[in-house]
Coordinates of C-alpha atoms in Angstrom, one line a residue:
Chain A
X18 CA -13.4 58.8 11.0
X19 CA -11.5 59.4 8.1
X20 CA -9.7 55.8 8.9
X21 CA -13.5 55.0 9.2
X22 CA -14.4 56.6 5.3
X23 CA -11.6 54.8 4.1
X24 CA -12.2 51.1 4.9
X25 CA -15.7 51.5 3.4
X26 CA -13.9 52.5 0.6
X27 CA -11.8 50.5 -0.2
X28 CA -14.4 47.1 0.9
X29 CA -16.6 49.3 -2.4
X30 CA -13.8 48.6 -4.7
X31 CA -12.0 46.2 -4.1
X32 CA -13.5 43.0 -5.3
X33 CA -13.0 41.3 -1.9
X34 CA -13.6 43.2 0.3
X35 CA -10.3 41.8 2.3
X36 CA -8.0 44.9 2.3
X37 CA -5.9 45.0 4.8
X38 CA -3.6 46.7 6.6
X39 CA -0.9 45.3 8.4
X40 CA 2.3 46.9 9.9
X41 CA 4.9 45.1 12.0
X42 CA 8.0 45.0 14.4
X43 CA 11.9 42.7 14.2
X44 CA 13.3 42.9 16.5
X45 CA 16.8 40.9 16.1
X46 CA 18.8 38.8 18.6
X47 CA 21.9 36.8 17.4
X48 CA 24.7 35.8 20.6
X49 CA 26.7 32.8 21.5
X50 CA 27.3 31.1 24.8
X51 CA 29.7 34.4 25.1
X52 CA 26.8 36.8 24.9
X53 CA 25.4 39.1 22.2
X54 CA 26.9 39.4 18.5
X55 CA 24.3 41.7 16.9
X56 CA 20.9 43.0 17.5
X57 CA 18.2 45.3 15.2
X58 CA 15.1 47.0 15.7
X59 CA 12.6 47.2 12.3
X60 CA 9.2 48.3 11.2
X61 CA 7.4 48.1 8.2
X62 CA 4.2 48.6 6.7
X63 CA 2.9 47.4 3.8
X64 CA 6.0 45.5 2.7
X65 CA 7.2 48.6 2.8
X66 CA 10.7 49.0 5.5
X67 CA 9.6 52.3 7.5
X68 CA 11.8 52.8 10.4
X69 CA 14.7 51.0 11.9
X70 CA 16.4 51.7 15.6
X71 CA 20.7 52.5 14.3
X72 CA 22.3 51.2 17.3
X73 CA 25.4 53.1 15.4
X74 CA 24.2 56.4 15.1
X75 CA 22.6 55.8 18.4
X76 CA 19.4 57.2 16.4
X77 CA 15.5 55.8 15.1
X78 CA 15.9 56.4 11.1
X79 CA 12.4 56.4 9.4
X80 CA 13.5 54.4 6.3
X81 CA 10.9 55.7 3.6
X82 CA 8.7 59.0 3.8
X83 CA 5.6 56.6 6.1
X84 CA 7.4 56.2 8.9
X85 CA 8.9 60.3 9.3
X86 CA 6.5 61.1 11.2
X87 CA 6.9 58.0 13.0
X88 CA 10.8 59.2 13.1
X89 CA 10.2 63.2 14.2
X90 CA 8.2 61.6 17.3
X91 CA 11.4 59.4 18.1
X92 CA 14.1 62.3 17.9
X93 CA 15.9 62.7 21.6
X94 CA 18.4 60.8 22.2
X95 CA 16.4 60.0 25.9
X96 CA 14.4 57.8 24.1
X97 CA 17.4 56.0 21.9
X98 CA 18.4 55.1 25.4
X99 CA 15.0 54.1 26.2
X100 CA 14.7 52.2 23.3
X101 CA 18.7 50.6 23.8
X102 CA 17.1 49.1 27.2
X103 CA 14.4 47.6 25.5
X104 CA 16.1 46.1 22.9
X105 CA 18.9 44.9 25.5
X106 CA 16.3 43.7 28.5
X107 CA 14.3 41.5 25.8
X108 CA 17.4 40.1 23.8
X109 CA 18.4 39.0 27.3
X110 CA 15.1 37.9 28.3
X111 CA 15.0 35.5 25.0
X112 CA 18.9 34.5 25.9
X113 CA 17.9 33.8 29.6
X114 CA 14.6 31.6 28.1
X115 CA 16.4 29.8 25.2
X116 CA 19.3 28.8 27.8
X117 CA 17.8 27.6 30.8
X118 CA 14.6 26.0 29.9
X119 CA 16.1 22.9 28.4
X120 CA 14.3 23.6 25.2
X121 CA 14.1 21.1 22.2
X122 CA 16.1 24.0 19.9
X123 CA 19.0 23.6 21.1
X124 CA 20.6 21.1 19.9
X125 CA 20.4 19.7 16.4
X126 CA 18.3 16.9 15.7
X127 CA 20.4 14.5 12.4
X128 CA 17.9 13.8 9.8
X129 CA 16.7 11.1 7.6
X130 CA 17.8 10.5 4.2
X131 CA 16.3 8.8 1.3
X132 CA 16.4 8.8 -2.1
X133 CA 13.3 7.2 -3.9
X134 CA 13.1 6.9 -7.6
X135 CA 9.7 9.7 -8.5
X136 CA 8.3 9.6 -12.3
X137 CA 6.4 13.2 -13.1
X138 CA 5.4 14.5 -16.6
X139 CA 7.3 10.7 -17.9
X140 CA 10.2 11.5 -16.5
X141 CA 12.4 9.8 -14.0
X142 CA 14.4 11.8 -11.2
X143 CA 15.9 10.1 -8.1
X144 CA 14.2 12.1 -4.9
X145 CA 16.8 12.3 -2.5
X146 CA 14.5 13.8 0.8
X147 CA 16.0 14.7 4.8
X148 CA 13.6 15.3 7.0
X149 CA 14.4 16.0 10.0
X150 CA 16.6 18.1 10.6
X151 CA 17.7 21.0 13.4
X152 CA 19.5 23.9 12.4
X153 CA 17.7 25.4 9.5
X154 CA 21.8 24.7 7.8
X155 CA 22.6 22.3 5.7
X156 CA 23.9 21.5 2.7
X157 CA 21.9 18.5 0.3
X158 CA 23.5 18.5 -3.1
X159 CA 24.2 15.4 -5.7
X160 CA 27.0 13.2 -6.3
X161 CA 27.4 11.3 -10.6
X162 CA 30.4 8.9 -10.5
X163 CA 32.4 11.3 -7.8
X164 CA 32.0 15.0 -8.7
X165 CA 29.6 17.3 -8.0
X166 CA 26.3 17.7 -10.2
X167 CA 25.8 21.8 -10.4
X168 CA 23.1 21.5 -13.0
X169 CA 19.4 19.5 -13.7
X170 CA 18.5 19.4 -9.4
X171 CA 15.4 21.3 -8.5
X172 CA 15.1 21.1 -4.6
X173 CA 12.3 22.9 -3.0
X174 CA 12.8 25.2 -0.3
X175 CA 13.7 24.1 3.4
X176 CA 10.4 23.0 5.3
X177 CA 8.9 23.1 8.5
X178 CA 7.9 20.7 10.7
X179 CA 5.3 21.6 13.8
X180 CA 8.0 20.2 16.7
X181 CA 10.9 23.0 14.8
X182 CA 12.3 20.6 12.6
X183 CA 12.3 20.5 9.0
X184 CA 13.2 18.5 5.7
X185 CA 15.0 19.9 2.6
X186 CA 14.0 17.3 -1.2
X187 CA 15.9 17.9 -4.1
X188 CA 15.2 16.1 -7.5
X189 CA 17.8 14.8 -9.5
X190 CA 16.4 13.9 -13.3
X191 CA 17.8 11.1 -14.5
X192 CA 18.4 10.4 -17.8
X193 CA 21.0 8.4 -18.9
X194 CA 22.8 8.5 -15.4
X195 CA 23.5 4.6 -13.4
X196 CA 21.8 4.2 -10.7
X197 CA 25.0 3.2 -8.4
X198 CA 26.9 5.4 -9.4
X199 CA 24.4 8.9 -7.9
X200 CA 25.1 9.3 -4.1
X201 CA 22.9 11.8 -2.5
X202 CA 25.4 14.1 0.2
X203 CA 23.8 15.9 2.9
X204 CA 26.3 18.2 5.3
X205 CA 24.7 19.1 8.3
X206 CA 26.4 19.8 12.3
X207 CA 24.0 17.2 13.2
X208 CA 26.5 14.8 11.1
X209 CA 30.7 14.2 11.4
X210 CA 31.4 14.5 8.3
X211 CA 28.5 13.9 5.8
X212 CA 26.3 11.8 5.5
X213 CA 26.3 9.4 1.5
X214 CA 22.7 8.4 0.5
X215 CA 21.7 5.7 -3.0
X216 CA 19.4 4.3 -4.0
X217 CA 18.0 1.0 -2.7
X218 CA 14.4 -0.9 -4.0
X219 CA 12.6 -0.5 -0.6
X220 CA 13.3 -3.0 1.1
X221 CA 12.3 -0.9 4.5
X222 CA 8.3 -1.6 3.2
X223 CA 9.9 -5.6 4.2
X224 CA 6.5 -5.5 7.1
X225 CA 3.8 -4.3 3.8
X226 CA 5.2 -7.2 1.2
X227 CA 5.1 -9.9 4.3
X228 CA 1.6 -8.6 4.5
X229 CA 0.5 -8.4 1.1
X230 CA 2.3 -12.5 0.6
X231 CA 0.3 -13.1 3.7
X232 CA -3.3 -12.3 2.9
X233 CA -3.2 -13.4 -1.7
X234 CA -2.3 -16.6 -0.4
X235 CA -4.6 -17.3 2.4
X236 CA -6.7 -16.0 0.1
X237 CA -6.0 -18.7 -3.0
X238 CA -6.0 -21.3 -0.3
X239 CA -9.3 -20.7 1.0
X240 CA -11.1 -20.0 -1.9
X241 CA -10.8 -23.3 -3.0
X242 CA -12.2 -24.9 -0.2
X243 CA -14.4 -23.2 0.9
X244 CA -15.7 -24.0 -3.1
X245 CA -15.1 -27.7 -2.5
X246 CA -16.6 -27.3 0.9
X247 CA -19.7 -26.0 -0.3
X248 CA -19.9 -28.3 -2.7
X249 CA -20.2 -30.7 -1.1
X250 CA -22.6 -29.3 1.4
X251 CA -25.8 -28.6 -1.4
X252 CA -25.1 -32.2 -2.3
X253 CA -25.6 -34.1 0.5
X254 CA -29.4 -31.7 1.4
X255 CA -29.5 -32.0 -2.3
X256 CA -32.8 -34.2 -2.8
X257 CA -31.1 -37.4 -4.5
X258 CA -29.9 -37.9 -1.0
X259 CA -32.5 -38.8 1.4
X260 CA -30.6 -41.9 2.3
X261 CA -27.4 -40.8 3.0
X262 CA -29.2 -38.4 5.2
X263 CA -30.7 -41.1 7.6
X264 CA -27.1 -43.2 7.6
X265 CA -25.5 -40.4 8.1
X266 CA -28.0 -39.8 11.4
X267 CA -25.7 -43.3 12.8
X268 CA -22.5 -41.9 11.3
X269 CA -20.6 -43.7 13.2
X270 CA -21.8 -46.9 12.1
X271 CA -21.3 -45.7 8.7
X272 CA -18.7 -47.9 7.6
X273 CA -19.5 -50.5 9.4
X274 CA -23.5 -50.2 8.2
X275 CA -22.0 -50.9 4.0
X276 CA -19.5 -53.8 5.7
X277 CA -23.2 -55.4 6.7
X278 CA -25.2 -54.3 3.2
X279 CA -22.2 -56.0 1.7
X280 CA -22.3 -59.3 3.5
X281 CA -25.7 -58.8 3.2
X282 CA -26.0 -58.9 -0.7
X283 CA -22.6 -61.2 -1.1
X284 CA -25.0 -64.4 1.0
X285 CA -27.6 -62.9 -1.3
X286 CA -25.3 -64.4 -3.6
X287 CA -24.3 -66.8 -2.1
X288 CA -27.6 -68.3 -1.9
X289 CA -29.2 -67.6 -4.4
X290 CA -27.6 -71.2 -6.8
X291 CA -29.4 -73.0 -3.9
X292 CA -32.3 -73.0 -5.1
X293 CA -30.8 -74.3 -8.9
X294 CA -29.4 -76.8 -7.3
Chain B
X8 CA 20.3 38.7 3.8
X9 CA 21.4 39.3 7.3
X10 CA 20.3 36.2 8.8
X11 CA 21.0 34.2 6.5
X12 CA 24.9 35.7 6.8
X13 CA 24.7 34.0 10.2
X14 CA 22.8 30.8 9.4
X15 CA 25.8 30.2 7.8
X16 CA 27.8 30.6 10.2
X17 CA 26.0 29.0 13.1
X18 CA 27.1 25.7 11.9
X19 CA 30.5 26.4 12.6
X20 CA 30.1 28.9 15.2
X21 CA 27.2 27.9 17.3
X22 CA 25.0 31.3 16.9
X23 CA 21.0 31.8 17.5
X24 CA 19.6 33.8 15.7
X25 CA 17.0 35.3 17.3
X26 CA 13.6 37.0 15.7
X27 CA 10.6 38.4 17.2
X28 CA 7.6 39.3 15.2
X29 CA 5.7 41.4 17.0
X30 CA 2.3 42.9 14.6
X31 CA -1.1 44.5 14.6
X32 CA -3.0 43.3 11.7
X33 CA -6.4 45.8 9.9
X34 CA -8.4 43.4 8.9
X35 CA -12.1 43.9 7.3
X36 CA -13.5 40.6 8.8
X37 CA -11.6 40.9 12.3
X38 CA -10.8 44.7 13.2
X39 CA -7.1 44.5 15.0
X40 CA -5.2 41.6 15.3
X41 CA -2.2 41.3 17.4
X42 CA 0.2 38.5 18.1
X43 CA 4.0 38.3 18.9
X44 CA 6.5 35.1 17.7
X45 CA 9.2 34.0 18.6
X46 CA 11.7 32.4 16.5
X47 CA 15.5 30.5 17.0
X48 CA 16.7 29.9 14.1
X49 CA 14.3 30.3 12.0
X50 CA 12.1 28.0 14.0
X51 CA 8.5 29.0 16.7
X52 CA 10.2 29.2 20.2
X53 CA 7.6 31.2 22.2
X54 CA 4.6 33.2 20.8
X55 CA 2.9 35.9 23.5
X56 CA -0.9 33.9 24.5
X57 CA -3.2 37.4 24.8
X58 CA -6.0 35.8 27.3
X59 CA -3.6 33.8 30.0
X60 CA -1.0 37.6 28.7
X61 CA 1.9 35.4 29.1
X62 CA 4.1 33.7 27.1
X63 CA 4.6 30.3 25.7
X64 CA 6.9 28.1 24.7
X65 CA 6.9 25.5 21.9
X66 CA 7.9 22.7 20.6
X67 CA 9.1 21.2 23.6
X68 CA 10.5 21.4 26.9
X69 CA 11.0 20.8 29.9
X70 CA 11.1 24.2 31.9
X71 CA 8.9 27.1 30.9
X72 CA 8.8 30.9 30.5
X73 CA 9.0 30.7 34.5
X74 CA 12.4 30.3 34.7
X75 CA 13.4 34.3 34.2
X76 CA 12.7 36.2 37.6
X77 CA 9.0 37.4 38.5
X78 CA 10.2 40.8 37.7
X79 CA 12.0 40.6 34.4
X80 CA 8.9 38.2 33.5
X81 CA 6.5 40.9 34.0
X82 CA 8.7 43.9 31.4
X83 CA 8.4 41.4 28.9
X84 CA 4.3 41.1 29.6
X85 CA 4.2 44.9 30.3
X86 CA 6.1 45.6 26.5
X87 CA 3.8 43.5 25.4
X88 CA 0.6 45.0 26.6
X89 CA 1.8 48.6 26.1
X90 CA 3.3 48.0 22.9
X91 CA 0.4 46.7 21.3
X92 CA -2.1 50.2 21.7
X93 CA 0.9 51.7 20.5
X94 CA 0.6 49.8 17.1
X95 CA -3.3 50.2 16.4
X96 CA -2.3 54.5 17.1
X97 CA 0.4 54.0 14.3
X98 CA -1.3 51.6 11.8
X99 CA -4.4 53.6 11.5
X100 CA -1.8 56.6 11.6
X101 CA -0.3 55.6 8.9
X102 CA -3.8 54.7 7.1
X103 CA -4.5 58.3 7.5
X104 CA -1.2 59.7 6.2
X105 CA -0.9 57.3 2.8
X106 CA -4.7 57.5 2.5
X107 CA -5.8 54.0 2.7
X108 CA -3.8 53.4 -0.7
X109 CA -4.3 49.8 -1.0
X110 CA -1.3 47.4 0.3
X111 CA 0.3 45.8 -2.4
X112 CA -0.5 42.0 -2.8
X113 CA 2.2 39.0 -3.2
X114 CA 0.9 35.5 -3.7
X115 CA 1.9 32.6 -1.9
X116 CA 3.7 29.9 -2.3
X117 CA 2.2 26.1 -1.9
X118 CA 4.6 22.9 -0.6
X119 CA 2.4 20.4 0.5
X120 CA 4.7 18.0 2.1
X121 CA 5.0 13.9 4.7
X122 CA 6.6 14.3 7.6
X123 CA 8.0 10.7 7.6
X124 CA 8.3 9.0 4.4
X125 CA 5.0 8.6 3.3
X126 CA 4.6 5.1 3.5
X127 CA 1.0 2.5 2.7
X128 CA -0.4 2.5 6.3
X129 CA 1.5 4.2 8.3
X130 CA 0.6 6.5 10.6
X131 CA 2.1 10.8 8.9
X132 CA 0.8 14.6 8.7
X133 CA 0.7 15.6 6.6
X134 CA 1.9 19.9 5.8
X135 CA 0.6 22.5 3.9
X136 CA 2.8 25.6 3.3
X137 CA 2.3 28.7 2.1
X138 CA 5.6 30.9 1.9
X139 CA 5.7 34.6 0.5
X140 CA 2.6 35.5 0.5
X141 CA 1.0 39.6 1.5
X142 CA -1.2 40.8 3.4
X143 CA -1.4 37.7 6.2
X144 CA -5.1 37.0 5.8
X145 CA -5.4 33.3 4.1
X146 CA -7.7 30.1 4.1
X147 CA -5.6 26.8 3.5
X148 CA -8.6 23.5 4.0
X149 CA -7.6 20.0 2.6
X150 CA -9.2 17.9 0.8
X151 CA -9.2 13.4 0.1
X152 CA -10.8 12.8 -2.7
X153 CA -12.1 15.7 -4.0
X154 CA -14.2 16.2 -0.4
X155 CA -13.4 18.1 2.4
X156 CA -11.1 16.3 4.7
X157 CA -12.3 14.9 7.8
X158 CA -10.0 15.6 10.6
X159 CA -9.5 17.5 12.6
X160 CA -7.6 20.2 11.5
X161 CA -4.2 21.8 13.9
X162 CA -3.3 25.4 12.3
X163 CA 0.7 26.7 12.8
X164 CA 2.0 30.8 14.5
X165 CA 1.7 33.1 11.3
X166 CA 4.9 34.9 11.0
X167 CA 7.3 36.3 8.0
X168 CA 10.2 37.1 7.6
X169 CA 13.1 40.1 6.8
X170 CA 10.9 41.4 3.2
X171 CA 7.6 41.3 5.4
X172 CA 5.8 38.5 4.1
X173 CA 4.4 35.8 6.2
X174 CA 4.3 32.3 6.4
X175 CA 1.7 29.9 7.9
X176 CA 1.3 25.9 7.2
X177 CA -1.4 23.7 8.6
X178 CA -1.4 20.0 8.3
X179 CA -3.3 16.8 9.0
X180 CA -3.0 13.6 10.4
X181 CA -3.4 10.9 7.8
X182 CA -2.8 7.2 6.9
X183 CA -1.5 6.5 3.7
X184 CA -2.7 4.4 0.9
X185 CA -2.3 4.1 -3.0
X186 CA -5.7 4.9 -4.2
X187 CA -6.5 7.6 -1.8
X188 CA -5.9 11.6 -3.7
X189 CA -5.1 14.3 -0.3
X190 CA -5.6 17.9 -1.6
X191 CA -4.4 21.5 -0.2
X192 CA -7.0 24.5 -1.2
X193 CA -5.3 28.1 -0.9
X194 CA -6.9 30.8 -1.3
X195 CA -5.6 34.0 -1.0
X196 CA -6.5 37.5 -2.1
X197 CA -3.8 37.7 -4.8
X198 CA -6.1 34.8 -6.4
X199 CA -9.0 35.3 -8.8
X200 CA -8.9 31.4 -7.8
X201 CA -8.1 29.4 -5.2
X202 CA -5.5 26.8 -6.1
X203 CA -5.4 23.5 -5.5
X204 CA -2.1 21.9 -4.9
X205 CA -2.2 17.8 -5.4
X206 CA -0.3 15.5 -2.6
X207 CA -0.2 10.9 -3.7
X208 CA 2.0 8.5 -2.0
X209 CA 4.6 8.0 -4.3
X210 CA 5.2 4.1 -5.0
X211 CA 8.1 4.1 -7.1
X212 CA 7.3 1.2 -10.5
X213 CA 10.2 -1.0 -9.4
X214 CA 7.8 -1.4 -5.6
X215 CA 4.7 -1.7 -7.8
X216 CA 5.9 -4.7 -9.3
X217 CA 7.7 -6.0 -6.3
X218 CA 4.3 -6.0 -3.5
X219 CA 2.1 -7.7 -8.0
X220 CA 5.1 -9.9 -8.4
X221 CA 4.6 -10.4 -4.0
X222 CA 1.0 -10.9 -4.3
X223 CA 0.6 -13.5 -7.5
X224 CA 4.0 -15.7 -5.8
X225 CA 2.2 -16.0 -2.8
X226 CA -2.3 -16.8 -4.6
X227 CA -0.4 -19.0 -7.2
X228 CA 1.6 -21.3 -3.7
X229 CA -1.9 -20.7 -2.2
X230 CA -4.1 -22.0 -4.5
X231 CA -2.4 -24.6 -4.9
X232 CA -2.2 -26.1 -1.0
X233 CA -6.2 -24.2 -1.8
X234 CA -7.1 -27.1 -4.4
X235 CA -4.1 -29.3 -2.9
X236 CA -6.0 -29.5 0.2
X237 CA -9.4 -29.7 -1.8
X238 CA -9.2 -33.0 -3.0
X239 CA -7.6 -34.7 -0.5
X240 CA -11.0 -33.4 1.3
X241 CA -13.0 -35.0 -1.3
X242 CA -11.0 -38.2 -1.1
X243 CA -11.8 -38.4 2.1
X244 CA -15.7 -37.3 2.0
X245 CA -15.9 -39.9 -1.2
X246 CA -13.5 -42.5 0.8
X247 CA -16.2 -42.5 3.9
X248 CA -19.2 -42.9 1.9

């Protein structure tokens, strides 16, 4: 009854009418090939820590007033022992599934690194994009003339991909630095030593450039040809060319016909003086 | 803080950090929303499928939850199925005890990025990632040139970090083109109005210029050849006449 009343009250008072309450648990297990290293079990309500399992003191303790009643219900030693057993069961189950399922998250993924130039608000930046790495721990930094650049550079956080890998981009304002002296260095478990990347003018876009070249070549080659063909076609079709058309019908005898015509005129010329004589 | 320390250790000592997140959300829209997500080194490893009552692995594995012996599988599933009604009960009691005090509202940070280095005409994925928000209710949608993106949109699992604030991303398949503008629209109860984050293909000045010059040079060659061929064609036809 009371929660219902609260909801109605909140629904009316809030402009969005969408107040929501959340009860959250966070169980943590840390392990390596040899076994477990650390464990915890925490509880949260409305962004506050309310309670956690204290493995050292063998107790469930509240960390805010809101969690007091919950911790009070969990005071017995027996409850703690059962809780600890459940935590162990959960952690070892995850560990077993993790090692035996041959999951892609059990292998490190090596990132691709690319340095490109970007212009934002009139300022030139070099962007070092490190994409597709796993696990999450990574170090990306800029080196100018052999020295690490500590100031001025900004980074995105580590951003997730749908396949469990991550990416991160680091930006360096170019200022008056010379391009060829700037190196982006990446350190990750998948890389032996450091991966060093410098700015290169995207030769990787070769296919695209070739495509542009081919298309513009063909288009500009076909354009005058097309225009000429069109003009010739129009001329053929024009009204003054009815004779031409009849000539065209005997297209093979084209040249032969003109020759005979010329021969005839030639005969005429030759024939002309005769009556005078 | 603990997780951060551990992830530094990972690099040198090969530790795996597992987080199991289990939550119950009381929203006005949908009475109860409950979920369990298992993260390994901050990547989603498994989630609880409530309809099939089993755990499913992500992102890719040659074997599944069945590598665990049957009795242990049962233990894990019953741990979840027993926890859900208990969580509902505790949530109601907590709301009651705090007199329904409004939960704090924390605004999300939004990042929009592509999966691979973005190149014109090459298929890619575009992500919109909202982090650090509370409560968990959020609306994320994509726009293409100012209109709703027509293709399908995928959503990641809703997860949260050490401070209980939420993170989630949506993604779409794209074929980037320099003239197109993608945008991600995020709405959250902490916002007065939706927040738009624009993404477009970054074509650097030098690359743009090199495209232009390649095009122009090729066009000049093409035009020369075209004119030459035209003249040749005309000559031939005139000679015929």
